[in-house]
């Protein structure tokens, strides 16, 4: 499936319900971090080498290619770049499948977030309308605002491991709590994406 595909897989009826607010919180967190991690003309964090969510980068191209969903496409493209970096760092661990990170929350949660993103793209709403938490991306890159946003998610605490920053404590029970801790784990700032993560129990 293309990263820009707006189709979603059918939702299986046997799956446990997850509050939509938790799914939206996780998706918003992914999109904000993906945006902030770009290299780009605004000289953001530079954690991934792309410039999709900026006026003279990907926006210009996607406005012409996808006039009705270009805002979603720029953020989705940045998110895909972030996911690839996240996956590459996870491979540094001897058991990468046990790592839970912001861009790899587990098969079922990742699938539901993808379905939600596809639904929102089809809804006709802009990202700002659908996910108000994206407001931080509206006025350009301001490092202090981004790190204040991170700090607003609390404190995580972590230890350096080959794959990245392993967070203290056990994996939270809900996807919303997981996303909050994983965003909090981005601090303190580092030159490369620190891969805040939990290790899933066997």
Short mmCIF file of C-alpha atoms in Angstrom, two decimals, residues 85-169:
data_model
loop_
_atom_site.label_atom_id
_atom_site.label_comp_id
_atom_site.label_asym_id
_atom_site.label_seq_id
_atom_site.Cartn_x
_atom_site.Cartn_y
_atom_site.Cartn_z
CA UNK A 85 14.64 6.02 10.84
CA UNK A 86 12.84 4.55 13.85
CA UNK A 87 12.93 1.08 12.26
CA UNK A 88 16.62 1.35 11.40
CA UNK A 89 17.51 2.25 14.98
CA UNK A 90 15.37 -0.59 16.35
CA UNK A 91 17.41 -3.02 14.26
CA UNK A 92 20.42 -2.18 16.45
CA UNK A 93 18.78 -4.15 19.26
CA UNK A 94 19.23 -7.92 19.48
CA UNK A 95 15.44 -8.31 19.82
CA UNK A 96 13.98 -5.43 17.78
CA UNK A 97 10.47 -6.90 17.78
CA UNK A 98 10.25 -6.33 21.54
CA UNK A 99 10.87 -2.59 21.24
CA UNK A 100 7.82 -0.34 21.53
CA UNK A 101 8.45 3.15 20.14
CA UNK A 102 6.31 6.07 19.02
CA UNK A 103 6.36 4.81 15.42
CA UNK A 104 6.13 1.12 16.30
CA UNK A 105 3.47 0.55 18.96
CA UNK A 106 2.69 -3.02 17.98
CA UNK A 107 0.93 -4.53 14.97
CA UNK A 108 -2.67 -4.00 16.08
CA UNK A 109 -2.19 -0.44 17.35
CA UNK A 110 -0.17 0.53 14.27
CA UNK A 111 -2.93 -0.88 12.06
CA UNK A 112 -5.64 1.07 13.87
CA UNK A 113 -3.67 4.30 13.64
CA UNK A 114 -3.25 3.74 9.90
CA UNK A 115 -6.99 3.13 9.55
CA UNK A 116 -7.75 6.29 11.48
CA UNK A 117 -5.40 8.34 9.29
CA UNK A 118 -7.08 6.97 6.16
CA UNK A 119 -10.53 7.79 7.58
CA UNK A 120 -9.50 11.35 8.40
CA UNK A 121 -8.08 11.90 4.93
CA UNK A 122 -11.36 10.73 3.37
CA UNK A 123 -13.42 12.93 5.71
CA UNK A 124 -12.63 16.10 3.78
CA UNK A 125 -11.34 17.84 6.90
CA UNK A 126 -7.90 19.41 7.00
CA UNK A 127 -5.35 18.04 9.47
CA UNK A 128 -5.82 21.12 11.67
CA UNK A 129 -9.58 20.58 11.82
CA UNK A 130 -9.34 16.86 12.48
CA UNK A 131 -6.47 16.92 14.97
CA UNK A 132 -6.34 20.21 16.90
CA UNK A 133 -3.12 19.09 18.59
CA UNK A 134 -1.30 19.86 15.33
CA UNK A 135 -1.58 23.57 16.16
CA UNK A 136 2.09 23.62 17.13
CA UNK A 137 3.01 23.12 13.47
CA UNK A 138 1.01 26.15 12.26
CA UNK A 139 3.41 29.05 12.75
CA UNK A 140 6.69 27.58 11.60
CA UNK A 141 9.54 26.10 13.55
CA UNK A 142 10.22 27.48 17.03
CA UNK A 143 12.47 25.14 19.02
CA UNK A 144 11.37 26.49 22.40
CA UNK A 145 7.72 25.87 21.54
CA UNK A 146 8.46 22.32 20.47
CA UNK A 147 10.42 21.46 23.60
CA UNK A 148 7.74 23.08 25.75
CA UNK A 149 5.26 20.80 23.99
CA UNK A 150 7.46 17.80 24.79
CA UNK A 151 7.78 18.89 28.43
CA UNK A 152 3.99 19.15 28.63
CA UNK A 153 3.85 15.37 28.29
CA UNK A 154 5.62 14.89 31.63
CA UNK A 155 8.94 13.31 32.48
CA UNK A 156 9.97 9.86 31.29
CA UNK A 157 13.49 9.13 32.51
CA UNK A 158 15.63 6.78 30.49
CA UNK A 159 18.91 4.95 29.99
CA UNK A 160 21.05 4.84 26.86
CA UNK A 161 21.10 1.51 25.03
CA UNK A 162 22.52 0.62 21.58
CA UNK A 163 19.12 1.11 19.92
CA UNK A 164 18.23 4.32 21.77
CA UNK A 165 16.81 5.66 25.03
CA UNK A 166 15.05 2.96 27.03
CA UNK A 167 12.44 4.54 29.28
CA UNK A 168 12.08 3.69 32.93
CA UNK A 169 9.12 1.72 34.23
#
